[in-house]
Amino acid sequence: MKRTLLLLRKDALVLRRSPLLLAILLAYPLAIAILVGLVASYASAKPRVALVDEDNLPPTVVIGGHRFHVDRTIEQVSKNVKLVHLSSEQAAQQLKTGKVVAVVTVPPGFIATLKEMVRSPKLEVELSQGTISSRVEQQVQALVYSLNRKLQRAYIGTNLHYVTLILNGGTGSLLGQQFNVLGMAKSERLLRSMPQTPRVRKLEDFIHDARLALANTGDAMRSLANPIGLQRTDSRGRTWVLSANVQAYALALTITFLTLMLAAGSLAAERDENVIGRLARGLVGLGHLVWAKVALAAAVALVLGLAIATAFGVIIEVGGVTGGEPWHRLPLLVLGLLLAGGSLGALGALLGALAREARSASLVALLVVLPIVFLGLIPSEIVPPAGWASSLLPFTHAFQLFRSALFDLSPWGEVAKQALWLLVLGGIFGALACRGARRLLA
Amino acid sequence: MSSEQPLLAARGVGRRFGQTTALEPVELEILPGDALALVGPNGAGKSTLLALLAGALEPSTGGIDRRKGVRVGWAPQRPAQYGRLSARENLELFARLEGEAEPEEAAAQLLRDFDLPGKASPSADLSVGNRQRLNLAIAFLGRPEVLLLDEPTAALDPEQRRRLWERTTALPEAGGAFAFATQNLDEIERFADRVAVLRDGRLIFTGGIDEYDRTQTDTLFA
């Protein structure tokens, strides 16, 4: 253990004396954190959408006896997108130049058609051809869905008003015409006061059945309007998936690249410096040498990982990204970083032992790391063999551990499972590296 | 063969690198008081034999017997040290690994003895001669009883050569031994009392310096 620590201390000193490598080690995670932070901020930013009002929307509009506040509705939409009022020409120009990602046009006669409650008026939507267009389309669809729900309630209320009029009687209006309705209740009472002939009793029975049926009209209409209801419940899943995935991938990607190359290069460098023989002649076992590189990789992963998480956290806090950074989870991340760094370091040491020369080892590590990462990015549900192969490499487990440690509401089970995977893989790769390190003596 | 127990012994030790045989199985003993010169043309297997005796290389055949508790120092032909560390840092690191009780003191002493710069500049920036001095100084850490030196004086100035031989020849007098590979016939005659001659990976002669015939050597190197 003491010898491993001595070598680790030496490696840290060597690392400190390698300005280029140190600069890369410092700049790389910082660049990744900034990029990832910007991606997360961009993902949560409100897209700019033009609203072309060709119908001169009033502040409020009454439909089916219900008052709708147009201003409030627009404000509601603005929670998801930034609506800007533009003329048709301005909107077309800005869509062309990418200043707005969509144009929503309220055509002339929209409100009048809406008030008629006979035909469905149409909103016109024009989208840009960008990656974000699908998201804007979803936002517009959500807006129309929300408006339709409100209108449905208004239409149902209006129709139910007529039903109530038929049931109870009274004064109603349709297309500006006033009229009086006797109503079923009064009709029933009128029939009861008449001589009870078989024909009158038949009419009484019909009116009784009709009243019962009409009493359920409201529920039936609501059910027809929304055959399937959507009830939101609080989930125990991830607090916000996008940021979780982005940050976990950034951590796993950076650590995989750097620790793999660092461990591979530094083990092979012992041979390049010609000290491997000096160490191996009883001063330090090859196992000590390998585990020193594993410890170095774990230490570097810890420092870099925490730097990325901190920088990322600051960026998304400043950017006001929904959910914020789960700062209280950083201690759990420490465990993940150490295990991931160690496991990847063991794999790197194995590559270093096989390659034998620092330059070759770094190149081999670079060539190996790309397929490892790509395999980890392929969803195992889509390509099962990729999932199997990926489960035998540390990247996927590191990613899943980071995601779970930072964002799962109940992370313990997943963290324990992935930690065990990393531990086992690290042990296997480390043992193979110890065996392979004998090649360095040749 | 002497009846005295050797400090180090190669027992049928041989080494292959892939399909190439660097050293055919060799029997060689290093006894207390020995000053053994390994001679032979380039590629004869001298460095391989010294590395095998030092334990820096695993033998393909046979094995190395080391008397229990014997400490061995080894200076390979190509300096073996960390280029990013200074001379002092290299010495302190290897002193700790050698188990020196006072690593800083041991390092400081060797810096003085070998006239090495104590400043913090990386050893990779040292001159060829200074790098070789550091290489040799590291071999003296851990108070070795047997020293294995591979062409130790190749890059040293006359004064440093004198100092090195002064330190090295003190070992046999104290019951230790040293073996060195060299191409320098003068050094063989001045400092060796036994000679082992290798050629094409085979040990073709072992004997006292008196048996060693200069004319025979000329033939060997021809």
mmCIF file of N, CA, C and O in Angstrom, chain A residues 2-3 6-7 9-11 13-14 17-19 269-284 286 289 438 441-442, chain B residues 15 17 54-58 66 72-76 78-86 89 93-94 96-98 120 134-135 138-139:
data_model
loop_
_atom_site.group_PDB
_atom_site.id
_atom_site.type_symbol
_atom_site.label_atom_id
_atom_site.label_comp_id
_atom_site.label_asym_id
_atom_site.label_seq_id
_atom_site.Cartn_x
_atom_site.Cartn_y
_atom_site.Cartn_z
ATOM 1 N N LYS A 2 1.940 1.200 0.855
ATOM 2 C CA LYS A 2 2.827 2.359 0.957
ATOM 3 C C LYS A 2 3.526 2.615 -0.386
ATOM 4 O O LYS A 2 3.669 3.752 -0.828
ATOM 5 N N ARG A 3 3.914 1.508 -1.027
ATOM 6 C CA ARG A 3 4.600 1.647 -2.308
ATOM 7 C C ARG A 3 3.651 2.173 -3.387
ATOM 8 O O ARG A 3 4.038 2.988 -4.226
ATOM 9 N N LEU A 6 3.403 5.774 -2.833
ATOM 10 C CA LEU A 6 4.614 6.455 -3.292
ATOM 11 C C LEU A 6 4.563 6.671 -4.807
ATOM 12 O O LEU A 6 4.905 7.742 -5.317
ATOM 13 N N LEU A 7 4.132 5.635 -5.517
ATOM 14 C CA LEU A 7 4.036 5.741 -6.973
ATOM 15 C C LEU A 7 2.948 6.726 -7.382
ATOM 16 O O LEU A 7 3.106 7.483 -8.352
ATOM 17 N N ARG A 9 1.981 9.293 -5.667
ATOM 18 C CA ARG A 9 2.514 10.635 -5.390
ATOM 19 C C ARG A 9 3.459 11.061 -6.522
ATOM 20 O O ARG A 9 3.426 12.198 -6.993
ATOM 21 N N LYS A 10 4.272 10.098 -6.955
ATOM 22 C CA LYS A 10 5.195 10.380 -8.062
ATOM 23 C C LYS A 10 4.415 10.738 -9.328
ATOM 24 O O LYS A 10 4.737 11.713 -10.029
ATOM 25 N N ASP A 11 3.348 9.961 -9.601
ATOM 26 C CA ASP A 11 2.549 10.219 -10.806
ATOM 27 C C ASP A 11 1.894 11.597 -10.740
ATOM 28 O O ASP A 11 1.807 12.293 -11.757
ATOM 29 N N LEU A 13 3.063 14.146 -9.195
ATOM 30 C CA LEU A 13 4.140 15.124 -9.406
ATOM 31 C C LEU A 13 4.487 15.215 -10.894
ATOM 32 O O LEU A 13 4.663 16.312 -11.454
ATOM 33 N N VAL A 14 4.560 14.058 -11.534
ATOM 34 C CA VAL A 14 4.864 14.018 -12.972
ATOM 35 C C VAL A 14 3.761 14.740 -13.754
ATOM 36 O O VAL A 14 4.037 15.503 -14.686
ATOM 37 N N ARG A 17 4.088 18.319 -13.546
ATOM 38 C CA ARG A 17 5.227 18.829 -14.331
ATOM 39 C C ARG A 17 4.992 18.712 -15.837
ATOM 40 O O ARG A 17 5.897 18.990 -16.615
ATOM 41 N N SER A 18 3.812 18.219 -16.226
ATOM 42 C CA SER A 18 3.511 18.078 -17.660
ATOM 43 C C SER A 18 2.510 19.157 -18.029
ATOM 44 O O SER A 18 1.304 18.938 -17.976
ATOM 45 N N PRO A 19 2.988 20.356 -18.375
ATOM 46 C CA PRO A 19 2.081 21.502 -18.544
ATOM 47 C C PRO A 19 0.992 21.285 -19.587
ATOM 48 O O PRO A 19 -0.157 21.649 -19.358
ATOM 49 N N ALA A 269 4.364 4.535 -19.998
ATOM 50 C CA ALA A 269 5.484 5.475 -19.837
ATOM 51 C C ALA A 269 6.546 4.935 -18.889
ATOM 52 O O ALA A 269 7.723 5.296 -18.996
ATOM 53 N N GLU A 270 6.155 4.062 -17.959
ATOM 54 C CA GLU A 270 7.141 3.466 -17.041
ATOM 55 C C GLU A 270 8.180 2.676 -17.841
ATOM 56 O O GLU A 270 9.353 2.634 -17.479
ATOM 57 N N ARG A 271 7.715 2.073 -18.917
ATOM 58 C CA ARG A 271 8.653 1.328 -19.772
ATOM 59 C C ARG A 271 9.461 2.296 -20.621
ATOM 60 O O ARG A 271 10.667 2.120 -20.802
ATOM 61 N N ASP A 272 8.771 3.334 -21.145
ATOM 62 C CA ASP A 272 9.474 4.323 -21.966
ATOM 63 C C ASP A 272 10.611 4.982 -21.192
ATOM 64 O O ASP A 272 11.650 5.310 -21.753
ATOM 65 N N GLU A 273 10.378 5.200 -19.896
ATOM 66 C CA GLU A 273 11.409 5.853 -19.064
ATOM 67 C C GLU A 273 12.479 4.855 -18.625
ATOM 68 O O GLU A 273 13.413 5.233 -17.919
ATOM 69 N N ASN A 274 12.269 3.607 -18.975
ATOM 70 C CA ASN A 274 13.227 2.540 -18.666
ATOM 71 C C ASN A 274 13.296 2.211 -17.167
ATOM 72 O O ASN A 274 14.238 1.586 -16.707
ATOM 73 N N VAL A 275 12.288 2.657 -16.409
ATOM 74 C CA VAL A 275 12.327 2.409 -14.961
ATOM 75 C C VAL A 275 11.590 1.132 -14.578
ATOM 76 O O VAL A 275 11.695 0.685 -13.441
ATOM 77 N N ILE A 276 10.883 0.543 -15.531
ATOM 78 C CA ILE A 276 10.056 -0.626 -15.187
ATOM 79 C C ILE A 276 10.922 -1.763 -14.620
ATOM 80 O O ILE A 276 10.547 -2.402 -13.644
ATOM 81 N N GLY A 277 12.082 -1.959 -15.245
ATOM 82 C CA GLY A 277 12.982 -3.010 -14.755
ATOM 83 C C GLY A 277 13.499 -2.688 -13.361
ATOM 84 O O GLY A 277 13.561 -3.548 -12.484
ATOM 85 N N ARG A 278 13.848 -1.428 -13.163
ATOM 86 C CA ARG A 278 14.359 -0.996 -11.855
ATOM 87 C C ARG A 278 13.307 -1.224 -10.774
ATOM 88 O O ARG A 278 13.622 -1.651 -9.665
ATOM 89 N N LEU A 279 12.053 -0.916 -11.099
ATOM 90 C CA LEU A 279 10.975 -1.086 -10.117
ATOM 91 C C LEU A 279 10.662 -2.559 -9.895
ATOM 92 O O LEU A 279 10.440 -2.995 -8.767
ATOM 93 N N ALA A 280 10.658 -3.304 -10.998
ATOM 94 C CA ALA A 280 10.184 -4.694 -10.930
ATOM 95 C C ALA A 280 11.177 -5.626 -10.254
ATOM 96 O O ALA A 280 10.841 -6.752 -9.915
ATOM 97 N N ARG A 281 12.419 -5.175 -10.025
ATOM 98 C CA ARG A 281 13.401 -6.093 -9.444
ATOM 99 C C ARG A 281 13.283 -6.144 -7.915
ATOM 100 O O ARG A 281 14.273 -6.212 -7.209
ATOM 101 N N GLY A 282 12.044 -6.096 -7.457
ATOM 102 C CA GLY A 282 11.797 -6.281 -6.034
ATOM 103 C C GLY A 282 11.364 -5.027 -5.310
ATOM 104 O O GLY A 282 10.904 -5.084 -4.177
ATOM 105 N N LEU A 283 11.521 -3.860 -5.957
ATOM 106 C CA LEU A 283 11.112 -2.630 -5.272
ATOM 107 C C LEU A 283 9.595 -2.502 -5.244
ATOM 108 O O LEU A 283 9.002 -2.170 -4.229
ATOM 109 N N VAL A 284 9.009 -2.749 -6.380
ATOM 110 C CA VAL A 284 7.562 -2.604 -6.525
ATOM 111 C C VAL A 284 7.059 -3.747 -7.388
ATOM 112 O O VAL A 284 7.601 -3.979 -8.470
ATOM 113 N N LEU A 286 4.542 -5.610 -9.966
ATOM 114 C CA LEU A 286 3.806 -5.071 -11.115
ATOM 115 C C LEU A 286 2.362 -4.749 -10.723
ATOM 116 O O LEU A 286 1.742 -3.839 -11.271
ATOM 117 N N LEU A 289 2.209 -1.381 -9.294
ATOM 118 C CA LEU A 289 2.320 -0.396 -10.369
ATOM 119 C C LEU A 289 0.958 -0.183 -11.043
ATOM 120 O O LEU A 289 0.527 0.952 -11.276
ATOM 121 N N ARG A 438 3.460 -7.824 -17.312
ATOM 122 C CA ARG A 438 4.732 -8.554 -17.486
ATOM 123 C C ARG A 438 5.321 -8.292 -18.873
ATOM 124 O O ARG A 438 6.528 -8.403 -19.077
ATOM 125 N N LEU A 441 8.124 -5.747 -19.206
ATOM 126 C CA LEU A 441 9.507 -6.093 -18.859
ATOM 127 C C LEU A 441 10.295 -6.573 -20.076
ATOM 128 O O LEU A 441 11.523 -6.599 -20.050
ATOM 129 N N ALA A 442 9.592 -6.983 -21.106
ATOM 130 C CA ALA A 442 10.272 -7.545 -22.277
ATOM 131 C C ALA A 442 10.919 -6.436 -23.096
ATOM 132 O O ALA A 442 10.472 -5.305 -23.077
ATOM 133 N N ARG B 15 17.281 -16.405 -21.964
ATOM 134 C CA ARG B 15 16.223 -15.447 -22.256
ATOM 135 C C ARG B 15 16.005 -15.344 -23.766
ATOM 136 O O ARG B 15 16.959 -15.208 -24.548
ATOM 137 N N PHE B 17 13.553 -13.279 -26.698
ATOM 138 C CA PHE B 17 12.619 -12.190 -26.995
ATOM 139 C C PHE B 17 11.901 -12.595 -28.274
ATOM 140 O O PHE B 17 12.458 -12.459 -29.361
ATOM 141 N N ALA B 54 19.855 -9.009 -11.945
ATOM 142 C CA ALA B 54 19.265 -7.959 -11.101
ATOM 143 C C ALA B 54 17.802 -8.249 -10.771
ATOM 144 O O ALA B 54 17.251 -7.675 -9.838
ATOM 145 N N GLY B 55 17.175 -9.132 -11.554
ATOM 146 C CA GLY B 55 15.745 -9.405 -11.334
ATOM 147 C C GLY B 55 14.872 -8.444 -12.111
ATOM 148 O O GLY B 55 13.660 -8.394 -11.908
ATOM 149 N N ALA B 56 15.486 -7.655 -12.995
ATOM 150 C CA ALA B 56 14.722 -6.692 -13.788
ATOM 151 C C ALA B 56 14.075 -7.354 -15.000
ATOM 152 O O ALA B 56 13.219 -6.760 -15.648
ATOM 153 N N LEU B 57 14.486 -8.550 -15.288
ATOM 154 C CA LEU B 57 13.977 -9.290 -16.453
ATOM 155 C C LEU B 57 13.656 -10.702 -15.985
ATOM 156 O O LEU B 57 14.388 -11.279 -15.174
ATOM 157 N N GLU B 58 12.554 -11.230 -16.485
ATOM 158 C CA GLU B 58 12.185 -12.600 -16.115
ATOM 159 C C GLU B 58 12.867 -13.566 -17.067
ATOM 160 O O GLU B 58 12.826 -13.375 -18.292
ATOM 161 N N ARG B 66 19.459 -15.984 -5.227
ATOM 162 C CA ARG B 66 20.051 -14.858 -4.497
ATOM 163 C C ARG B 66 20.162 -15.269 -3.034
ATOM 164 O O ARG B 66 19.183 -15.759 -2.466
ATOM 165 N N VAL B 72 20.869 -5.976 -3.769
ATOM 166 C CA VAL B 72 21.516 -5.846 -5.081
ATOM 167 C C VAL B 72 21.187 -4.475 -5.674
ATOM 168 O O VAL B 72 20.031 -4.048 -5.678
ATOM 169 N N GLY B 73 22.215 -3.805 -6.178
ATOM 170 C CA GLY B 73 22.002 -2.540 -6.889
ATOM 171 C C GLY B 73 22.272 -2.752 -8.373
ATOM 172 O O GLY B 73 23.118 -3.569 -8.748
ATOM 173 N N TRP B 74 21.540 -2.044 -9.192
ATOM 174 C CA TRP B 74 21.677 -2.269 -10.650
ATOM 175 C C TRP B 74 21.611 -0.939 -11.390
ATOM 176 O O TRP B 74 20.731 -0.119 -11.125
ATOM 177 N N ALA B 75 22.553 -0.725 -12.257
ATOM 178 C CA ALA B 75 22.516 0.461 -13.120
ATOM 179 C C ALA B 75 22.503 -0.024 -14.565
ATOM 180 O O ALA B 75 23.514 -0.533 -15.062
ATOM 181 N N PRO B 76 21.351 0.101 -15.240
ATOM 182 C CA PRO B 76 21.280 -0.355 -16.627
ATOM 183 C C PRO B 76 22.081 0.571 -17.549
ATOM 184 O O PRO B 76 22.438 1.688 -17.166
ATOM 185 N N ARG B 78 21.108 2.089 -20.300
ATOM 186 C CA ARG B 78 20.333 3.301 -20.596
ATOM 187 C C ARG B 78 19.768 3.830 -19.277
ATOM 188 O O ARG B 78 19.114 3.069 -18.549
ATOM 189 N N PRO B 79 20.020 5.084 -18.932
ATOM 190 C CA PRO B 79 19.560 5.600 -17.639
ATOM 191 C C PRO B 79 18.085 5.290 -17.382
ATOM 192 O O PRO B 79 17.245 5.448 -18.276
ATOM 193 N N ALA B 80 17.818 4.848 -16.158
ATOM 194 C CA ALA B 80 16.454 4.487 -15.762
ATOM 195 C C ALA B 80 16.029 5.414 -14.635
ATOM 196 O O ALA B 80 16.341 5.167 -13.476
ATOM 197 N N GLN B 81 15.356 6.492 -15.015
ATOM 198 C CA GLN B 81 14.884 7.462 -14.017
ATOM 199 C C GLN B 81 13.728 8.249 -14.624
ATOM 200 O O GLN B 81 13.519 8.203 -15.838
ATOM 201 N N TYR B 82 13.014 8.956 -13.765
ATOM 202 C CA TYR B 82 11.866 9.723 -14.244
ATOM 203 C C TYR B 82 12.326 11.095 -14.731
ATOM 204 O O TYR B 82 12.833 11.902 -13.945
ATOM 205 N N GLY B 83 12.156 11.327 -16.018
ATOM 206 C CA GLY B 83 12.637 12.565 -16.632
ATOM 207 C C GLY B 83 11.959 13.819 -16.108
ATOM 208 O O GLY B 83 12.548 14.894 -16.124
ATOM 209 N N ARG B 84 10.728 13.707 -15.637
ATOM 210 C CA ARG B 84 9.996 14.888 -15.145
ATOM 211 C C ARG B 84 10.372 15.231 -13.704
ATOM 212 O O ARG B 84 10.006 16.298 -13.219
ATOM 213 N N LEU B 85 11.038 14.307 -13.023
ATOM 214 C CA LEU B 85 11.450 14.574 -11.649
ATOM 215 C C LEU B 85 12.894 15.058 -11.647
ATOM 216 O O LEU B 85 13.683 14.686 -12.514
ATOM 217 N N SER B 86 13.221 15.845 -10.641
ATOM 218 C CA SER B 86 14.602 16.316 -10.519
ATOM 219 C C SER B 86 15.483 15.164 -10.024
ATOM 220 O O SER B 86 14.973 14.107 -9.629
ATOM 221 N N GLU B 89 14.539 14.442 -6.457
ATOM 222 C CA GLU B 89 13.245 13.748 -6.338
ATOM 223 C C GLU B 89 13.362 12.287 -6.758
ATOM 224 O O GLU B 89 12.765 11.401 -6.138
ATOM 225 N N LEU B 93 12.665 9.291 -4.168
ATOM 226 C CA LEU B 93 11.639 8.278 -4.473
ATOM 227 C C LEU B 93 12.227 6.870 -4.378
ATOM 228 O O LEU B 93 11.677 5.999 -3.694
ATOM 229 N N PHE B 94 13.362 6.667 -5.060
ATOM 230 C CA PHE B 94 13.942 5.320 -5.050
ATOM 231 C C PHE B 94 14.500 4.959 -3.670
ATOM 232 O O PHE B 94 14.504 3.786 -3.293
ATOM 233 N N ARG B 96 13.071 5.761 -0.869
ATOM 234 C CA ARG B 96 11.892 5.303 -0.116
ATOM 235 C C ARG B 96 11.507 3.893 -0.562
ATOM 236 O O ARG B 96 11.175 3.042 0.259
ATOM 237 N N LEU B 97 11.542 3.675 -1.876
ATOM 238 C CA LEU B 97 11.176 2.339 -2.375
ATOM 239 C C LEU B 97 12.196 1.293 -1.927
ATOM 240 O O LEU B 97 11.850 0.129 -1.706
ATOM 241 N N GLU B 98 13.458 1.705 -1.803
ATOM 242 C CA GLU B 98 14.506 0.780 -1.332
ATOM 243 C C GLU B 98 14.419 0.556 0.165
ATOM 244 O O GLU B 98 15.107 -0.302 0.711
ATOM 245 N N ALA B 120 15.774 22.019 -8.770
ATOM 246 C CA ALA B 120 14.529 21.293 -9.067
ATOM 247 C C ALA B 120 14.296 21.041 -10.548
ATOM 248 O O ALA B 120 13.238 20.558 -10.918
ATOM 249 N N LEU B 134 23.334 10.132 -12.285
ATOM 250 C CA LEU B 134 22.110 9.895 -11.502
ATOM 251 C C LEU B 134 21.713 8.421 -11.575
ATOM 252 O O LEU B 134 21.336 7.807 -10.569
ATOM 253 N N ASN B 135 21.857 7.863 -12.763
ATOM 254 C CA ASN B 135 21.543 6.449 -12.968
ATOM 255 C C ASN B 135 22.391 5.574 -12.036
ATOM 256 O O ASN B 135 21.887 4.637 -11.403
ATOM 257 N N ILE B 138 21.446 6.098 -8.203
ATOM 258 C CA ILE B 138 20.253 5.345 -7.789
ATOM 259 C C ILE B 138 20.636 3.898 -7.448
ATOM 260 O O ILE B 138 20.102 3.300 -6.516
ATOM 261 N N ALA B 139 21.599 3.356 -8.215
ATOM 262 C CA ALA B 139 22.019 1.971 -7.972
ATOM 263 C C ALA B 139 22.657 1.795 -6.592
ATOM 264 O O ALA B 139 22.640 0.698 -6.032
#
